[in-house]
Amino acid sequence: DKNAQGIDFLFEKNEVEGVKGLARLVGENEVEVGTDGKTKAFRAPHIIVATGSVPREVPTAPADGKRILNSDHILKIAHVPDSLVVLGAGAVGIEFASIFASFGSSVTIVEMLPNALPLEDLEVSQELERAFRKRKIKLLTGTKLAAVEEEEGVLRLRIESEDLSEWMEANTLLVAVGRAPVTEKLGLEEQGVELDEGYVCVNEFMQTSVPTIYAIGDVVQTPWLAHVASAEGILAVEHLIGRDVRPINYDQVPGVTFCQPEVGSVGLTEKVARERGYDVATGRFPFSALAKAAIEGSAAGFVKVVRDKKYDELLGVHVIGPHATEMIAEACVALRLESTTEELFRAMHAHPTMAEAVAEAAHAAVDRAIHM
């Protein structure tokens, strides 16, 4: 609520008029808004569509807000369920699984793909899975939810994999399988705006097939992240007012997952780097070798650096462990500045800090870590 009120303050400070209502495009330069039973039209040289997304539904488990929840419902839950099954091991599913395990729920995660956090580097995913097993969080990968029944206030879930088909029981099911764009009934197609499976098609400057209309955030097929939408909004505005701008490099989007242990990453994973034809070398450094980790009692996890041998180009940095979501910022700057791996490890890192692991992992990717 405080953050939302902050937006209202920024609107007022910057002389932005906020109108709340149901809106639709009625022209390439006109939006019609219905509010309090009245309709009002707004005209402008340009329009930006930023209507966001909603949790994606699963036909076998439609959310009812009671026992079958989506990621909006669970924020308002009034109790801690004794047992919780989380469908989906992406960032949202992993975060809520971690939270409710900390609250005392017995948590099981069901994921169709082979690993948790499938977009992360494989070694990071495997480390997270080990950490979750230590926390007694059950993780069923390569498994799908085939059916859901409710009997006497308890959910019965049939799960299936290559070598498994069984029923399990839970108090609550969280469906966390991604998000769907909010583009229906906006009048987009009537104005000639091209869509692809509900997503708005845009060029590298966030401009749609109608030059006066732009789209940003979850309505376009880019990562569902607030910081991505913010960067896209800035790009769209700078482009429409005629500034000389560069497209966003989506390889440099940081990913952060607020679980225990934390995960932060930016750039290419080892697998993707090899698929793109780079001559790859990697380096790892465990937090257990750091004095600061010993001081904090947080020694689990590591930093992994991915580099190209030919030009020593820094390709990616992947962190799992304490403060990972903050530590990744250094790597974001390094990638933005087209840093080499040597430049990363020659940059002096203060001692004792967790960030020393970044320099040590970079050194390990080039030759070997000094302090291990």
Short mmCIF file of C-alpha atoms in Angstrom, two decimals:
data_model
loop_
_atom_site.label_atom_id
_atom_site.label_comp_id
_atom_site.label_asym_id
_atom_site.label_seq_id
_atom_site.Cartn_x
_atom_site.Cartn_y
_atom_site.Cartn_z
CA ASP A 1 0.00 0.00 0.00
CA LYS A 2 2.83 2.36 0.86
CA ASN A 3 4.50 1.77 -2.51
CA ALA A 4 1.20 2.27 -4.35
CA GLN A 5 0.69 5.57 -2.55
CA GLY A 6 4.22 6.48 -3.61
CA ILE A 7 3.16 6.13 -7.25
CA ASP A 8 0.24 8.49 -6.62
CA PHE A 9 2.72 10.97 -5.13
CA LEU A 10 5.01 10.70 -8.17
CA PHE A 11 2.04 11.26 -10.49
CA GLU A 12 1.14 14.43 -8.65
CA LYS A 13 4.75 15.62 -8.47
CA ASN A 14 5.22 15.18 -12.22
CA GLU A 15 1.78 16.54 -13.19
CA VAL A 16 0.50 13.18 -14.45
CA GLU A 17 -3.28 12.75 -14.46
CA GLY A 18 -4.34 9.34 -13.18
CA VAL A 19 -7.74 8.08 -14.32
CA LYS A 20 -9.10 4.79 -12.93
CA GLY A 21 -11.53 2.90 -15.13
CA LEU A 22 -12.01 0.33 -17.89
CA ALA A 23 -10.15 1.49 -20.99
CA ARG A 24 -10.04 0.50 -24.64
CA LEU A 25 -8.48 1.86 -27.81
CA VAL A 26 -10.96 3.56 -30.15
CA GLY A 27 -8.36 4.94 -32.53
CA GLU A 28 -4.62 5.02 -33.11
CA ASN A 29 -4.49 8.21 -31.04
CA GLU A 30 -7.51 7.80 -28.78
CA VAL A 31 -8.39 5.88 -25.62
CA GLU A 32 -11.89 5.64 -24.18
CA VAL A 33 -12.22 5.15 -20.41
CA GLY A 34 -15.39 4.10 -18.62
CA THR A 35 -15.62 5.07 -14.96
CA ASP A 36 -18.56 5.67 -12.60
CA GLY A 37 -21.03 4.93 -15.39
CA LYS A 38 -19.58 7.63 -17.64
CA THR A 39 -17.28 7.44 -20.64
CA LYS A 40 -14.51 9.88 -21.39
CA ALA A 41 -12.13 10.00 -24.36
CA PHE A 42 -8.42 10.91 -24.19
CA ARG A 43 -6.40 11.82 -27.28
CA ALA A 44 -2.62 11.97 -27.65
CA PRO A 45 0.06 11.67 -30.35
CA HIS A 46 1.18 8.38 -28.80
CA ILE A 47 -0.32 5.63 -26.63
CA ILE A 48 1.58 3.11 -24.47
CA VAL A 49 -0.17 -0.15 -23.57
CA ALA A 50 1.04 -1.41 -20.18
CA THR A 51 -1.86 -3.49 -18.91
CA GLY A 52 0.29 -6.25 -17.39
CA SER A 53 -0.66 -9.84 -16.78
CA VAL A 54 -2.67 -12.21 -14.59
CA PRO A 55 -1.80 -15.65 -13.21
CA ARG A 56 -2.18 -18.31 -15.91
CA GLU A 57 -4.90 -20.90 -15.34
CA VAL A 58 -4.49 -24.67 -15.64
CA PRO A 59 -7.53 -26.59 -16.97
CA THR A 60 -6.99 -29.53 -14.60
CA ALA A 61 -6.83 -27.23 -11.56
CA PRO A 62 -8.87 -24.03 -11.98
CA ALA A 63 -8.19 -21.66 -9.09
CA ASP A 64 -11.14 -21.10 -6.75
CA GLY A 65 -9.43 -18.88 -4.17
CA LYS A 66 -10.17 -21.39 -1.40
CA ARG A 67 -8.16 -24.59 -1.68
CA ILE A 68 -6.80 -24.12 -5.21
CA LEU A 69 -4.94 -20.81 -5.23
CA ASN A 70 -3.00 -18.71 -7.71
CA SER A 71 -0.16 -16.34 -6.82
CA ASP A 72 -2.62 -13.49 -6.17
CA HIS A 73 -4.84 -15.54 -3.85
CA ILE A 74 -1.99 -16.81 -1.69
CA LEU A 75 -0.93 -13.28 -0.78
CA LYS A 76 -4.25 -12.93 1.08
CA ILE A 77 -4.36 -16.37 2.70
CA ALA A 78 -5.51 -16.16 6.33
CA HIS A 79 -3.78 -19.28 7.64
CA VAL A 80 -0.73 -21.47 7.16
CA PRO A 81 -1.82 -24.75 5.51
CA ASP A 82 -0.58 -27.96 7.08
CA SER A 83 0.34 -29.23 3.62
CA LEU A 84 0.90 -27.28 0.42
CA VAL A 85 1.51 -28.57 -3.10
CA VAL A 86 3.07 -26.03 -5.47
CA LEU A 87 2.52 -26.61 -9.19
CA GLY A 88 5.48 -25.06 -11.02
CA ALA A 89 9.12 -24.63 -9.99
CA GLY A 90 9.78 -21.29 -11.63
CA ALA A 91 10.69 -18.26 -9.54
CA VAL A 92 7.14 -17.71 -8.19
CA GLY A 93 6.59 -21.33 -7.21
CA ILE A 94 10.03 -21.63 -5.63
CA GLU A 95 9.60 -18.43 -3.62
CA PHE A 96 6.22 -19.41 -2.16
CA ALA A 97 7.44 -22.96 -1.48
CA SER A 98 10.39 -21.51 0.46
CA ILE A 99 8.17 -19.06 2.37
CA PHE A 100 5.57 -21.59 3.48
CA ALA A 101 8.18 -24.21 4.39
CA SER A 102 9.63 -21.54 6.71
CA PHE A 103 6.13 -20.97 8.15
CA GLY A 104 5.85 -24.68 8.94
CA SER A 105 3.88 -26.13 6.02
CA SER A 106 4.78 -29.52 4.59
CA VAL A 107 5.62 -28.49 1.01
CA THR A 108 5.78 -30.51 -2.21
CA ILE A 109 6.72 -28.95 -5.57
CA VAL A 110 5.54 -30.54 -8.84
CA GLU A 111 7.41 -29.48 -12.00
CA MET A 112 7.10 -30.88 -15.55
CA LEU A 113 10.66 -29.91 -16.56
CA PRO A 114 13.78 -31.79 -15.37
CA ASN A 115 14.96 -29.12 -12.88
CA ALA A 116 13.76 -26.42 -10.52
CA LEU A 117 14.31 -22.85 -11.77
CA PRO A 118 14.71 -24.20 -15.33
CA LEU A 119 15.92 -20.85 -16.71
CA GLU A 120 18.89 -20.79 -14.33
CA ASP A 121 22.27 -22.42 -14.85
CA LEU A 122 22.01 -26.18 -14.29
CA GLU A 123 24.54 -26.21 -11.44
CA VAL A 124 22.55 -23.50 -9.64
CA SER A 125 19.33 -25.47 -10.07
CA GLN A 126 20.97 -28.61 -8.70
CA GLU A 127 22.38 -26.73 -5.70
CA LEU A 128 18.93 -25.27 -4.96
CA GLU A 129 17.37 -28.73 -5.14
CA ARG A 130 19.93 -30.03 -2.62
CA ALA A 131 19.22 -27.10 -0.31
CA PHE A 132 15.47 -27.67 -0.54
CA ARG A 133 15.85 -31.37 0.25
CA LYS A 134 17.79 -30.42 3.40
CA ARG A 135 14.84 -28.20 4.35
CA LYS A 136 12.48 -31.20 3.86
CA ILE A 137 10.85 -29.59 0.80
CA LYS A 138 9.86 -32.39 -1.56
CA LEU A 139 10.61 -31.68 -5.22
CA LEU A 140 9.09 -33.84 -7.99
CA THR A 141 10.64 -32.86 -11.34
CA GLY A 142 9.68 -34.39 -14.67
CA THR A 143 6.20 -34.78 -13.18
CA LYS A 144 2.80 -33.44 -14.22
CA LEU A 145 -0.48 -32.89 -12.41
CA ALA A 146 -3.04 -35.10 -14.15
CA ALA A 147 -6.17 -34.58 -12.04
CA VAL A 148 -7.53 -32.87 -8.93
CA GLU A 149 -10.41 -34.00 -6.72
CA GLU A 150 -11.75 -32.68 -3.43
CA GLU A 151 -13.07 -35.05 -0.76
CA GLU A 152 -14.25 -33.91 2.67
CA GLY A 153 -12.19 -30.73 2.57
CA VAL A 154 -8.99 -32.41 1.37
CA LEU A 155 -7.51 -32.19 -2.13
CA ARG A 156 -6.52 -35.42 -3.88
CA LEU A 157 -3.98 -34.87 -6.63
CA ARG A 158 -2.95 -37.42 -9.25
CA ILE A 159 0.62 -36.92 -10.34
CA GLU A 160 2.32 -38.72 -13.22
CA SER A 161 5.89 -39.15 -14.47
CA GLU A 162 7.73 -41.73 -16.55
CA ASP A 163 7.90 -44.18 -13.64
CA LEU A 164 5.20 -42.86 -11.32
CA SER A 165 1.42 -42.54 -11.23
CA GLU A 166 -0.12 -42.01 -7.81
CA TRP A 167 -2.54 -39.97 -5.76
CA MET A 168 -1.37 -37.59 -3.05
CA GLU A 169 -3.30 -35.44 -0.57
CA ALA A 170 -2.88 -31.80 0.44
CA ASN A 171 -4.79 -29.05 2.19
CA THR A 172 -3.93 -26.46 -0.43
CA LEU A 173 -2.70 -26.33 -4.03
CA LEU A 174 -0.84 -23.31 -5.39
CA VAL A 175 -0.88 -23.02 -9.19
CA ALA A 176 2.28 -21.13 -10.19
CA VAL A 177 2.75 -21.90 -13.88
CA GLY A 178 3.38 -18.44 -15.27
CA ARG A 179 1.29 -15.48 -16.32
CA ALA A 180 -1.00 -14.51 -19.20
CA PRO A 181 -1.09 -11.04 -20.84
CA VAL A 182 -4.08 -8.76 -20.27
CA THR A 183 -4.90 -7.83 -23.88
CA GLU A 184 -8.51 -8.95 -24.36
CA LYS A 185 -11.22 -6.31 -24.92
CA LEU A 186 -8.66 -3.51 -25.24
CA GLY A 187 -9.52 -2.83 -28.89
CA LEU A 188 -6.01 -3.66 -30.03
CA GLU A 189 -6.84 -5.82 -33.04
CA GLU A 190 -9.59 -3.42 -34.15
CA GLN A 191 -6.93 -0.74 -34.47
CA GLY A 192 -4.60 -3.02 -36.43
CA VAL A 193 -2.21 -3.90 -33.61
CA GLU A 194 -0.70 -7.33 -34.31
CA LEU A 195 -0.95 -9.99 -31.59
CA ASP A 196 0.72 -13.39 -31.19
CA GLU A 197 -1.15 -15.78 -28.87
CA GLY A 198 -2.42 -12.81 -26.88
CA TYR A 199 0.93 -11.00 -26.67
CA VAL A 200 1.44 -7.66 -28.42
CA CYS A 201 4.06 -7.79 -31.18
CA VAL A 202 6.60 -4.96 -30.97
CA ASN A 203 9.86 -3.94 -32.63
CA GLU A 204 13.13 -3.35 -30.82
CA PHE A 205 11.86 0.06 -29.62
CA MET A 206 8.59 -1.33 -28.17
CA GLN A 207 6.61 0.06 -31.12
CA THR A 208 3.64 -2.00 -32.34
CA SER A 209 2.47 -2.50 -35.93
CA VAL A 210 0.61 0.82 -35.47
CA PRO A 211 3.46 3.39 -35.19
CA THR A 212 1.64 5.63 -32.69
CA ILE A 213 0.98 2.75 -30.28
CA TYR A 214 3.68 1.21 -28.08
CA ALA A 215 3.50 -1.74 -25.65
CA ILE A 216 5.67 -2.64 -22.67
CA GLY A 217 5.89 -5.11 -19.79
CA ASP A 218 3.99 -8.37 -19.46
CA VAL A 219 1.83 -7.75 -22.55
CA VAL A 220 4.89 -8.36 -24.76
CA GLN A 221 6.92 -11.57 -24.98
CA THR A 222 9.79 -10.49 -22.76
CA PRO A 223 10.62 -11.66 -19.20
CA TRP A 224 7.79 -11.09 -16.67
CA LEU A 225 9.86 -8.83 -14.42
CA ALA A 226 9.17 -5.37 -13.03
CA HIS A 227 12.64 -4.10 -13.87
CA VAL A 228 12.23 -5.24 -17.48
CA ALA A 229 8.92 -3.38 -17.80
CA SER A 230 10.50 -0.26 -16.30
CA ALA A 231 13.41 -0.33 -18.77
CA GLU A 232 10.97 -0.92 -21.65
CA GLY A 233 8.87 2.05 -20.52
CA ILE A 234 11.90 4.34 -20.54
CA LEU A 235 12.93 3.04 -23.97
CA ALA A 236 9.45 3.55 -25.43
CA VAL A 237 9.16 7.13 -24.14
CA GLU A 238 12.65 8.10 -25.26
CA HIS A 239 11.96 6.65 -28.71
CA LEU A 240 8.59 8.34 -29.19
CA ILE A 241 10.01 11.77 -28.28
CA GLY A 242 12.78 11.29 -30.85
CA ARG A 243 15.86 10.54 -28.78
CA ASP A 244 18.68 8.40 -30.18
CA VAL A 245 18.19 5.13 -28.27
CA ARG A 246 19.53 1.58 -28.28
CA PRO A 247 17.38 -1.53 -28.00
CA ILE A 248 17.40 -3.52 -24.75
CA ASN A 249 19.85 -6.41 -24.61
CA TYR A 250 17.67 -9.09 -23.04
CA ASP A 251 20.74 -11.29 -22.44
CA GLN A 252 21.63 -8.80 -19.71
CA VAL A 253 18.38 -8.99 -17.75
CA PRO A 254 19.12 -9.95 -14.12
CA GLY A 255 17.05 -12.69 -12.58
CA VAL A 256 16.54 -12.79 -8.81
CA THR A 257 14.69 -15.40 -6.78
CA PHE A 258 13.89 -14.61 -3.16
CA CYS A 259 14.05 -18.07 -1.62
CA GLN A 260 16.38 -19.64 0.91
CA PRO A 261 19.09 -19.80 -0.40
CA GLU A 262 18.73 -16.76 -2.65
CA VAL A 263 19.47 -16.97 -6.38
CA GLY A 264 20.73 -14.18 -8.62
CA SER A 265 21.98 -14.37 -12.20
CA VAL A 266 22.68 -12.33 -15.29
CA GLY A 267 23.93 -13.23 -18.77
CA LEU A 268 24.21 -16.62 -20.43
CA THR A 269 24.13 -19.96 -18.65
CA GLU A 270 26.89 -22.42 -19.49
CA LYS A 271 24.46 -24.49 -21.58
CA VAL A 272 23.17 -21.53 -23.64
CA ALA A 273 26.71 -20.19 -24.16
CA ARG A 274 27.81 -23.54 -25.60
CA GLU A 275 24.69 -23.71 -27.79
CA ARG A 276 25.58 -20.31 -29.24
CA GLY A 277 29.01 -21.57 -30.24
CA TYR A 278 31.26 -19.94 -27.66
CA ASP A 279 34.47 -21.67 -26.55
CA VAL A 280 33.36 -21.77 -22.93
CA ALA A 281 35.30 -21.86 -19.70
CA THR A 282 33.73 -21.65 -16.24
CA GLY A 283 34.91 -20.92 -12.73
CA ARG A 284 33.24 -21.59 -9.38
CA PHE A 285 33.99 -20.39 -5.89
CA PRO A 286 32.11 -21.59 -2.79
CA PHE A 287 31.00 -19.21 -0.07
CA SER A 288 32.32 -21.75 2.45
CA ALA A 289 35.86 -20.56 1.66
CA LEU A 290 35.09 -16.95 2.67
CA ALA A 291 35.71 -15.37 6.07
CA LYS A 292 32.53 -13.26 5.84
CA ALA A 293 30.42 -16.36 5.20
CA ALA A 294 31.90 -18.00 8.29
CA ILE A 295 31.22 -14.85 10.33
CA GLU A 296 27.58 -14.80 9.20
CA GLY A 297 27.12 -18.55 9.47
CA SER A 298 25.96 -18.62 5.83
CA ALA A 299 28.41 -20.83 4.02
CA ALA A 300 26.12 -22.64 1.53
CA GLY A 301 26.20 -21.87 -2.18
CA PHE A 302 28.67 -20.50 -4.70
CA VAL A 303 29.38 -18.01 -7.47
CA LYS A 304 29.83 -19.32 -11.02
CA VAL A 305 31.37 -17.31 -13.85
CA VAL A 306 30.93 -18.21 -17.54
CA ARG A 307 33.45 -16.79 -20.03
CA ASP A 308 34.49 -17.04 -23.67
CA LYS A 309 38.08 -18.26 -24.03
CA LYS A 310 38.72 -16.52 -27.37
CA TYR A 311 38.36 -12.91 -26.21
CA ASP A 312 37.97 -13.48 -22.44
CA GLU A 313 34.47 -12.00 -22.78
CA LEU A 314 32.39 -12.26 -19.63
CA LEU A 315 29.23 -14.12 -20.66
CA GLY A 316 27.36 -14.76 -17.43
CA VAL A 317 27.49 -14.74 -13.64
CA HIS A 318 25.34 -17.01 -11.48
CA VAL A 319 25.04 -16.82 -7.70
CA ILE A 320 23.26 -19.03 -5.20
CA GLY A 321 23.65 -18.26 -1.52
CA PRO A 322 23.50 -15.37 0.96
CA HIS A 323 22.78 -11.93 -0.53
CA ALA A 324 22.76 -13.35 -4.08
CA THR A 325 20.00 -10.97 -5.17
CA GLU A 326 22.14 -7.98 -4.18
CA MET A 327 25.52 -9.35 -5.29
CA ILE A 328 24.39 -9.82 -8.89
CA ALA A 329 24.35 -6.03 -9.44
CA GLU A 330 28.13 -5.99 -9.87
CA ALA A 331 27.88 -8.51 -12.69
CA CYS A 332 25.11 -6.47 -14.37
CA VAL A 333 27.43 -3.47 -14.58
CA ALA A 334 30.33 -5.64 -15.80
CA LEU A 335 28.25 -7.11 -18.63
CA ARG A 336 26.85 -3.70 -19.56
CA LEU A 337 30.41 -2.35 -19.88
CA GLU A 338 31.51 -5.41 -21.91
CA SER A 339 34.01 -6.35 -19.24
CA THR A 340 36.49 -9.14 -19.67
CA THR A 341 36.74 -11.77 -16.97
CA GLU A 342 40.23 -10.53 -16.10
CA GLU A 343 38.88 -7.02 -15.50
CA LEU A 344 36.34 -8.50 -13.12
CA PHE A 345 38.90 -10.29 -10.94
CA ARG A 346 41.47 -7.45 -11.10
CA ALA A 347 38.87 -5.03 -9.74
CA MET A 348 39.72 -4.90 -6.03
CA HIS A 349 37.08 -6.48 -3.79
CA ALA A 350 36.98 -5.53 -0.12
CA HIS A 351 37.75 -8.10 2.57
CA PRO A 352 35.91 -9.58 4.35
CA THR A 353 32.83 -9.51 2.09
CA MET A 354 30.63 -12.01 0.30
CA ALA A 355 31.45 -10.25 -3.00
CA GLU A 356 35.00 -11.61 -2.85
CA ALA A 357 33.49 -14.81 -4.25
CA VAL A 358 32.74 -13.01 -7.54
CA ALA A 359 36.40 -12.08 -8.04
CA GLU A 360 37.55 -15.56 -6.98
CA ALA A 361 35.12 -17.27 -9.38
CA ALA A 362 36.30 -15.00 -12.20
CA HIS A 363 39.89 -15.91 -11.39
CA ALA A 364 38.94 -19.59 -11.37
CA ALA A 365 37.41 -19.25 -14.84
CA VAL A 366 40.68 -17.85 -16.24
CA ASP A 367 43.20 -19.94 -14.30
CA ARG A 368 42.41 -20.90 -10.71
CA ALA A 369 41.00 -19.29 -7.63
CA ILE A 370 43.71 -17.99 -5.30
CA HIS A 371 42.07 -18.71 -1.97
CA MET A 372 40.98 -22.28 -2.49
#
